[in-house]
Amino acid sequence: MSVSSATEVVDPVPGAGAPHLPRQPDLVQLLTPEGERVEHPQYSLDLDADELRDLYRDLALVRRWDVEATALQRQGELGIWASLLGQEAAQVGAGRALQPGDMAFPTYREHGVAWTRGVDPLHVISLFRGVDNGGWDPVATAFNLYTVVIGAQTLHATGYAMGLQRDGAEGAVLAFLGDGATSQGEVNEAMIWAASFSAPVVFFCQNNQYAISVPLERQSRVPLYQRAAGFGFPGVRVDGNDVLAVLAVTRAALAAAREGQGPTFVEAFTYRMGAHTTSDDPTRYRLASELEEWKLRDPIARVKAYLSRSGTADQDFFDAVEAEADELAARIRRGTTEMPDPPGTAMFDQVFAEQTPHLAAQQAAFEAYQATFEEASE
């Protein structure tokens, strides 16, 4: 069954003027849910055996990282965790489309993209443990720090892209957002600026069907990728569970941006298999049958099926990846539980490049307050 075979959807919004949403358009797809390789007239992809195996390895290790982090949060080791379960292909495919001179601006869920940019998983974990604001160097990794304010990163990305234009640089920018963020004013402002200045930015929307608990049909009267036309640049919808299609589409969009053709909106049609975050209960707003249907479109299973049927990988390869995933999970767990807490005064260190007198006074007052607890315990 193809993801593109969805039928007309009845709009459940009470009192809505339009009784139905448009039929879902065909998706760009290069690998079916059953693991069969197909061609697309506009997007082609030629990968050798090593590259295909590397993509599978990325998907498997990123999922294992995510599963381990979820377990750590449930055991009280993390304050919260935003799972990417089910969205691995969208993130790995997009991340592997980036070139060294490109820059990525994530939300708070792009762990798979972080992986492709060489970010240590523990540097992401430290943010969710409350140790720091993200332990990686955005300049060295070309991967910006996580943005929790919904949609704000699209403005940052557009501004960065305009800076590349003025510097005469050849890179492009990949701005990540979710379907819910398309309802934010910042995202629409970013698209207006990007279109007006033909900025080299690609807006990569992971449509995982729910903005926390709000389904897509309550947010948009048209498929999200069609909104790009209103801003004056192209939009494309890709099977977000197909890592090959995502890689091909994102490569093309980034190449167009580098060539001066301006922005593109990519809608990766996928599904959030887990909760919005570990503080969410998805059983309150979606059916179990829906989840079971999307399990048949699993992004990792289809790659494994293709590699096996084509003879590109054997059982020894899959066993080796699983063993590597076990080692990664053990390192993440060990590193998380051994992660030292920062001193309370650390919150003053990264406010400004140079500490201001006002901030110094606040720090002094905080230190004096902390000292009262030490005196009371003596």
Short mmCIF file of C-alpha atoms in Angstrom, two decimals:
data_model
loop_
_atom_site.label_atom_id
_atom_site.label_comp_id
_atom_site.label_asym_id
_atom_site.label_seq_id
_atom_site.Cartn_x
_atom_site.Cartn_y
_atom_site.Cartn_z
CA MET A 1 0.00 0.00 0.00
CA SER A 2 1.44 3.37 -0.99
CA VAL A 3 1.35 6.38 1.30
CA SER A 4 0.02 8.36 -1.66
CA SER A 5 -3.20 6.32 -1.81
CA ALA A 6 -4.99 8.33 0.87
CA THR A 7 -8.58 9.21 0.07
CA GLU A 8 -10.66 12.29 0.69
CA VAL A 9 -10.74 13.26 4.36
CA VAL A 10 -13.82 14.60 6.09
CA ASP A 11 -13.12 17.76 8.03
CA PRO A 12 -14.24 17.30 11.66
CA VAL A 13 -14.14 21.02 12.52
CA PRO A 14 -17.63 22.02 13.69
CA GLY A 15 -19.18 24.70 11.51
CA ALA A 16 -16.40 24.69 8.92
CA GLY A 17 -17.43 26.27 5.64
CA ALA A 18 -15.75 23.66 3.44
CA PRO A 19 -17.10 20.17 4.15
CA HIS A 20 -14.08 18.32 2.76
CA LEU A 21 -10.36 18.67 2.44
CA PRO A 22 -8.76 18.16 -0.99
CA ARG A 23 -7.57 14.71 -1.97
CA GLN A 24 -4.03 14.09 -0.83
CA PRO A 25 -1.63 14.57 -3.75
CA ASP A 26 0.88 12.00 -4.83
CA LEU A 27 4.09 11.92 -2.83
CA VAL A 28 7.59 11.83 -4.21
CA GLN A 29 8.57 8.26 -3.39
CA LEU A 30 11.60 6.16 -4.36
CA LEU A 31 11.17 3.29 -1.90
CA THR A 32 7.74 1.84 -1.17
CA PRO A 33 6.67 0.71 2.32
CA GLU A 34 7.24 -2.85 1.11
CA GLY A 35 10.85 -2.04 0.27
CA GLU A 36 10.50 -1.92 -3.52
CA ARG A 37 12.65 0.58 -5.42
CA VAL A 38 10.68 2.84 -7.76
CA GLU A 39 11.66 5.74 -10.00
CA HIS A 40 10.33 9.28 -10.09
CA PRO A 41 10.34 11.44 -13.24
CA GLN A 42 11.69 14.54 -11.47
CA TYR A 43 13.87 13.12 -8.70
CA SER A 44 16.52 10.49 -9.24
CA LEU A 45 19.07 9.08 -6.84
CA ASP A 46 22.09 6.93 -7.57
CA LEU A 47 23.75 5.50 -4.46
CA ASP A 48 26.33 2.75 -4.24
CA ALA A 49 26.09 -0.18 -1.85
CA ASP A 50 28.19 1.47 0.86
CA GLU A 51 26.04 4.60 0.81
CA LEU A 52 22.86 2.56 1.11
CA ARG A 53 24.24 0.58 4.04
CA ASP A 54 25.38 3.83 5.69
CA LEU A 55 21.86 5.21 5.50
CA TYR A 56 20.48 2.10 7.19
CA ARG A 57 23.13 2.39 9.89
CA ASP A 58 22.18 6.04 10.47
CA LEU A 59 18.50 5.16 10.81
CA ALA A 60 19.09 2.25 13.19
CA LEU A 61 21.53 4.08 15.46
CA VAL A 62 19.41 7.22 15.64
CA ARG A 63 16.35 5.17 16.63
CA ARG A 64 18.33 3.37 19.32
CA TRP A 65 19.55 6.68 20.70
CA ASP A 66 15.95 7.92 20.81
CA VAL A 67 14.63 4.78 22.51
CA GLU A 68 17.38 4.92 25.14
CA ALA A 69 16.73 8.60 25.82
CA THR A 70 13.02 7.92 26.28
CA ALA A 71 13.85 5.18 28.79
CA LEU A 72 16.24 7.48 30.64
CA GLN A 73 13.53 10.12 30.96
CA ARG A 74 11.03 7.58 32.28
CA GLN A 75 13.62 6.58 34.88
CA GLY A 76 14.07 10.16 36.06
CA GLU A 77 17.43 10.85 34.42
CA LEU A 78 16.10 13.48 31.98
CA GLY A 79 13.65 16.28 32.64
CA ILE A 80 11.86 15.69 29.32
CA TRP A 81 12.52 14.15 25.91
CA ALA A 82 11.10 14.92 22.48
CA SER A 83 11.05 11.62 20.60
CA LEU A 84 11.67 11.34 16.86
CA LEU A 85 10.30 7.78 16.63
CA GLY A 86 8.91 7.30 13.12
CA GLN A 87 10.60 10.40 11.71
CA GLU A 88 14.08 8.95 11.31
CA ALA A 89 14.00 8.89 7.50
CA ALA A 90 12.89 12.52 7.24
CA GLN A 91 15.74 13.65 9.46
CA VAL A 92 18.53 11.41 8.22
CA GLY A 93 17.61 12.00 4.59
CA ALA A 94 17.53 15.77 5.03
CA GLY A 95 20.69 15.79 7.13
CA ARG A 96 22.67 13.75 4.60
CA ALA A 97 21.61 16.16 1.85
CA LEU A 98 23.55 18.97 3.51
CA GLN A 99 27.02 19.86 2.30
CA PRO A 100 29.83 21.04 4.64
CA GLY A 101 29.23 24.68 3.75
CA ASP A 102 25.50 24.52 4.52
CA MET A 103 23.89 25.43 7.84
CA ALA A 104 20.99 23.74 9.62
CA PHE A 105 18.55 25.35 12.05
CA PRO A 106 16.66 22.70 14.10
CA THR A 107 13.66 22.75 16.38
CA TYR A 108 14.00 20.58 19.49
CA ARG A 109 13.40 17.18 17.85
CA GLU A 110 16.07 17.00 15.13
CA HIS A 111 18.27 14.40 16.81
CA GLY A 112 18.69 12.57 13.51
CA VAL A 113 19.98 15.71 11.80
CA ALA A 114 22.31 16.32 14.74
CA TRP A 115 23.69 12.82 14.21
CA THR A 116 24.42 13.47 10.54
CA ARG A 117 26.26 16.68 11.45
CA GLY A 118 28.57 14.87 13.86
CA VAL A 119 27.00 16.11 17.11
CA ASP A 120 27.70 13.80 20.05
CA PRO A 121 24.37 12.43 21.38
CA LEU A 122 25.49 13.28 24.91
CA HIS A 123 25.73 16.95 23.92
CA VAL A 124 22.03 16.79 23.05
CA ILE A 125 21.17 14.75 26.13
CA SER A 126 22.79 17.37 28.38
CA LEU A 127 20.19 19.91 27.23
CA PHE A 128 17.29 17.64 28.20
CA ARG A 129 19.01 16.82 31.50
CA GLY A 130 19.15 20.52 32.30
CA VAL A 131 22.95 20.63 32.45
CA ASP A 132 23.38 23.23 29.70
CA ASN A 133 21.68 24.78 26.69
CA GLY A 134 23.23 22.30 24.28
CA GLY A 135 26.82 21.15 24.43
CA TRP A 136 27.87 21.38 20.78
CA ASP A 137 29.56 24.17 18.81
CA PRO A 138 27.10 25.44 16.16
CA VAL A 139 29.90 26.88 14.05
CA ALA A 140 32.06 23.76 14.05
CA THR A 141 29.11 21.43 13.32
CA ALA A 142 27.13 23.80 11.05
CA PHE A 143 24.15 22.84 13.18
CA ASN A 144 22.54 25.54 15.28
CA LEU A 145 21.44 25.04 18.88
CA TYR A 146 17.94 23.69 19.46
CA THR A 147 15.10 26.21 19.39
CA VAL A 148 12.17 25.58 21.71
CA VAL A 149 10.21 28.71 20.76
CA ILE A 150 7.97 27.35 18.01
CA GLY A 151 8.91 28.67 14.59
CA ALA A 152 11.54 31.17 15.74
CA GLN A 153 14.34 29.21 14.04
CA THR A 154 12.88 29.96 10.60
CA LEU A 155 13.61 33.66 11.14
CA HIS A 156 17.13 32.83 12.29
CA ALA A 157 17.62 30.62 9.25
CA THR A 158 16.33 33.24 6.82
CA GLY A 159 18.56 35.90 8.34
CA TYR A 160 21.56 33.57 8.12
CA ALA A 161 20.73 32.83 4.49
CA MET A 162 20.55 36.54 3.70
CA GLY A 163 23.94 36.88 5.36
CA LEU A 164 25.34 34.20 3.06
CA GLN A 165 24.07 36.23 0.11
CA ARG A 166 25.82 39.36 1.29
CA ASP A 167 29.04 37.47 2.00
CA GLY A 168 29.00 35.95 -1.47
CA ALA A 169 29.12 32.47 0.09
CA GLU A 170 27.99 29.40 -1.84
CA GLY A 171 26.23 27.59 1.00
CA ALA A 172 22.54 27.11 1.67
CA VAL A 173 20.42 26.91 4.80
CA LEU A 174 18.03 24.19 5.92
CA ALA A 175 15.33 25.36 8.33
CA PHE A 176 13.38 22.66 10.15
CA LEU A 177 9.84 23.08 11.40
CA GLY A 178 6.79 21.01 12.22
CA ASP A 179 3.29 21.16 10.77
CA GLY A 180 2.06 23.06 13.82
CA ALA A 181 4.68 25.76 13.33
CA THR A 182 3.12 26.70 9.98
CA SER A 183 0.39 28.40 12.02
CA GLN A 184 2.92 30.68 13.69
CA GLY A 185 3.42 34.25 12.57
CA GLU A 186 7.21 33.95 12.67
CA VAL A 187 7.17 31.20 10.04
CA ASN A 188 5.04 33.24 7.65
CA GLU A 189 7.23 36.30 8.19
CA ALA A 190 10.33 34.23 7.49
CA MET A 191 8.84 32.96 4.23
CA ILE A 192 7.92 36.48 3.13
CA TRP A 193 11.46 37.71 3.72
CA ALA A 194 12.99 34.63 2.11
CA ALA A 195 10.84 35.07 -0.99
CA SER A 196 11.38 38.82 -1.21
CA PHE A 197 15.16 38.48 -1.12
CA SER A 198 15.35 35.10 -2.89
CA ALA A 199 17.30 33.85 0.12
CA PRO A 200 19.10 30.48 -0.19
CA VAL A 201 16.98 28.71 2.40
CA VAL A 202 14.96 25.50 2.31
CA PHE A 203 12.03 25.23 4.72
CA PHE A 204 11.84 21.56 5.68
CA CYS A 205 8.51 20.81 7.34
CA GLN A 206 8.11 17.45 9.06
CA ASN A 207 4.38 16.97 8.86
CA ASN A 208 3.94 14.32 11.55
CA GLN A 209 0.14 14.84 11.46
CA TYR A 210 -0.22 16.40 14.92
CA ALA A 211 0.71 19.73 16.49
CA ILE A 212 0.85 18.20 19.95
CA SER A 213 -2.81 17.08 20.01
CA VAL A 214 -4.17 19.15 17.11
CA PRO A 215 -4.56 17.18 13.84
CA LEU A 216 -3.46 18.72 10.57
CA GLU A 217 -6.98 19.15 9.18
CA ARG A 218 -7.75 21.62 11.97
CA GLN A 219 -4.87 23.85 10.88
CA SER A 220 -4.84 23.96 7.11
CA ARG A 221 -7.50 23.97 4.39
CA VAL A 222 -4.92 22.85 1.82
CA PRO A 223 -1.92 20.51 1.89
CA LEU A 224 0.95 22.34 3.54
CA TYR A 225 3.31 22.27 0.57
CA GLN A 226 0.77 24.21 -1.50
CA ARG A 227 1.11 27.18 0.84
CA ALA A 228 4.51 27.92 -0.70
CA ALA A 229 2.82 29.15 -3.89
CA GLY A 230 1.25 31.98 -1.94
CA PHE A 231 4.71 33.21 -1.00
CA GLY A 232 6.02 32.86 -4.53
CA PHE A 233 8.32 29.86 -4.33
CA PRO A 234 7.96 26.14 -5.06
CA GLY A 235 6.70 23.51 -2.66
CA VAL A 236 7.00 19.75 -2.83
CA ARG A 237 5.57 16.92 -0.76
CA VAL A 238 7.78 13.89 -0.20
CA ASP A 239 7.20 10.58 1.54
CA GLY A 240 8.83 11.43 4.85
CA ASN A 241 9.24 7.74 5.70
CA ASP A 242 11.32 7.15 2.57
CA VAL A 243 14.94 8.12 3.29
CA LEU A 244 15.89 7.88 -0.40
CA ALA A 245 13.14 10.22 -1.56
CA VAL A 246 13.85 12.70 1.23
CA LEU A 247 17.54 12.71 0.33
CA ALA A 248 16.82 13.26 -3.37
CA VAL A 249 14.24 16.02 -2.85
CA THR A 250 16.26 17.89 -0.23
CA ARG A 251 19.44 17.68 -2.31
CA ALA A 252 17.60 19.23 -5.24
CA ALA A 253 16.09 21.99 -3.12
CA LEU A 254 19.44 22.87 -1.52
CA ALA A 255 21.15 22.84 -4.92
CA ALA A 256 18.54 25.25 -6.27
CA ALA A 257 19.10 27.52 -3.28
CA ARG A 258 22.87 27.55 -3.83
CA GLU A 259 22.35 28.37 -7.52
CA GLY A 260 20.37 31.50 -6.64
CA GLN A 261 16.90 30.14 -7.34
CA GLY A 262 15.62 31.12 -3.91
CA PRO A 263 13.71 29.15 -1.27
CA THR A 264 11.78 25.89 -1.47
CA PHE A 265 9.23 24.45 0.94
CA VAL A 266 9.58 20.69 1.46
CA GLU A 267 6.75 18.90 3.24
CA ALA A 268 7.94 15.54 4.55
CA PHE A 269 4.73 13.58 5.04
CA THR A 270 5.46 11.36 8.05
CA TYR A 271 4.02 10.32 11.40
CA ARG A 272 5.00 10.79 15.02
CA MET A 273 4.88 7.23 16.37
CA GLY A 274 5.40 8.28 19.97
CA ALA A 275 4.23 11.11 22.17
CA HIS A 276 4.85 14.78 21.35
CA THR A 277 7.17 14.75 24.35
CA THR A 278 7.39 12.47 27.35
CA SER A 279 4.89 14.74 29.12
CA ASP A 280 2.23 13.97 26.51
CA ASP A 281 -0.32 11.13 26.31
CA PRO A 282 -1.21 10.58 22.63
CA THR A 283 -3.89 8.00 23.46
CA ARG A 284 -6.12 10.92 24.47
CA TYR A 285 -6.37 12.30 20.94
CA ARG A 286 -5.60 9.55 18.38
CA LEU A 287 -6.74 6.00 17.72
CA ALA A 288 -4.61 2.91 18.16
CA SER A 289 -5.69 1.75 14.70
CA GLU A 290 -4.10 4.83 13.17
CA LEU A 291 -0.81 4.03 14.84
CA GLU A 292 -0.97 0.44 13.62
CA GLU A 293 -1.55 1.61 10.05
CA TRP A 294 1.53 3.82 10.14
CA LYS A 295 3.64 1.01 11.58
CA LEU A 296 3.27 -0.65 8.17
CA ARG A 297 5.11 2.35 6.69
CA ASP A 298 8.06 2.11 9.07
CA PRO A 299 11.05 3.98 7.60
CA ILE A 300 13.69 1.50 8.79
CA ALA A 301 11.86 -1.72 7.90
CA ARG A 302 11.51 -0.70 4.24
CA VAL A 303 15.25 0.01 3.92
CA LYS A 304 16.11 -3.30 5.56
CA ALA A 305 13.76 -5.13 3.20
CA TYR A 306 15.32 -3.43 0.18
CA LEU A 307 18.88 -4.13 1.28
CA SER A 308 18.04 -7.79 1.92
CA ARG A 309 16.15 -8.39 -1.34
CA SER A 310 18.76 -6.66 -3.47
CA GLY A 311 21.63 -8.52 -1.84
CA THR A 312 23.18 -5.24 -0.72
CA ALA A 313 23.42 -6.38 2.90
CA ASP A 314 23.39 -9.74 4.65
CA GLN A 315 22.52 -10.84 8.16
CA ASP A 316 26.08 -10.29 9.36
CA PHE A 317 25.74 -6.61 8.46
CA PHE A 318 22.45 -6.22 10.32
CA ASP A 319 23.87 -8.04 13.35
CA ALA A 320 26.88 -5.72 13.34
CA VAL A 321 24.65 -2.63 13.26
CA GLU A 322 22.57 -4.00 16.13
CA ALA A 323 25.72 -4.62 18.17
CA GLU A 324 26.90 -1.08 17.45
CA ALA A 325 23.50 0.22 18.54
CA ASP A 326 23.83 -1.68 21.82
CA GLU A 327 27.22 -0.06 22.40
CA LEU A 328 25.83 3.37 21.60
CA ALA A 329 22.93 2.91 24.03
CA ALA A 330 25.31 1.80 26.77
CA ARG A 331 27.54 4.84 26.18
CA ILE A 332 24.55 7.19 26.27
CA ARG A 333 23.24 5.66 29.50
CA ARG A 334 26.63 5.70 31.17
CA GLY A 335 27.40 9.23 30.02
CA THR A 336 24.01 10.50 31.16
CA THR A 337 24.13 9.06 34.67
CA GLU A 338 27.72 10.25 35.13
CA MET A 339 27.04 13.75 33.82
CA PRO A 340 27.94 16.27 36.56
CA ASP A 341 25.49 18.97 37.54
CA PRO A 342 26.70 22.50 36.80
CA PRO A 343 27.15 25.02 39.61
CA GLY A 344 24.18 27.30 40.17
CA THR A 345 26.19 30.31 39.05
CA ALA A 346 26.63 28.79 35.57
CA MET A 347 23.36 30.40 34.47
CA PHE A 348 25.13 33.76 34.51
CA ASP A 349 28.01 32.69 32.25
CA GLN A 350 26.31 32.68 28.84
CA VAL A 351 23.93 35.63 29.07
CA PHE A 352 26.29 38.16 27.47
CA ALA A 353 29.72 37.95 25.87
CA GLU A 354 30.95 40.22 28.68
CA GLN A 355 29.26 40.41 32.03
CA THR A 356 27.45 43.67 32.74
CA PRO A 357 27.48 45.42 36.14
CA HIS A 358 23.77 44.68 36.54
CA LEU A 359 24.31 40.97 35.86
CA ALA A 360 27.32 40.90 38.19
CA ALA A 361 25.15 42.32 40.95
CA GLN A 362 22.55 39.62 40.35
CA GLN A 363 25.21 36.91 40.53
CA ALA A 364 26.60 38.35 43.77
CA ALA A 365 23.12 38.38 45.30
CA PHE A 366 22.54 34.79 44.19
CA GLU A 367 25.84 33.63 45.68
CA ALA A 368 25.01 35.37 48.95
CA TYR A 369 21.63 33.66 49.00
CA GLN A 370 23.21 30.26 48.38
CA ALA A 371 25.68 30.89 51.18
CA THR A 372 22.84 31.16 53.69
CA PHE A 373 22.01 27.49 53.11
CA GLU A 374 25.61 26.49 53.74
CA GLU A 375 25.66 28.50 56.97
CA ALA A 376 22.41 26.90 58.12
CA SER A 377 23.80 23.42 57.63
CA GLU A 378 26.90 24.07 59.78
#
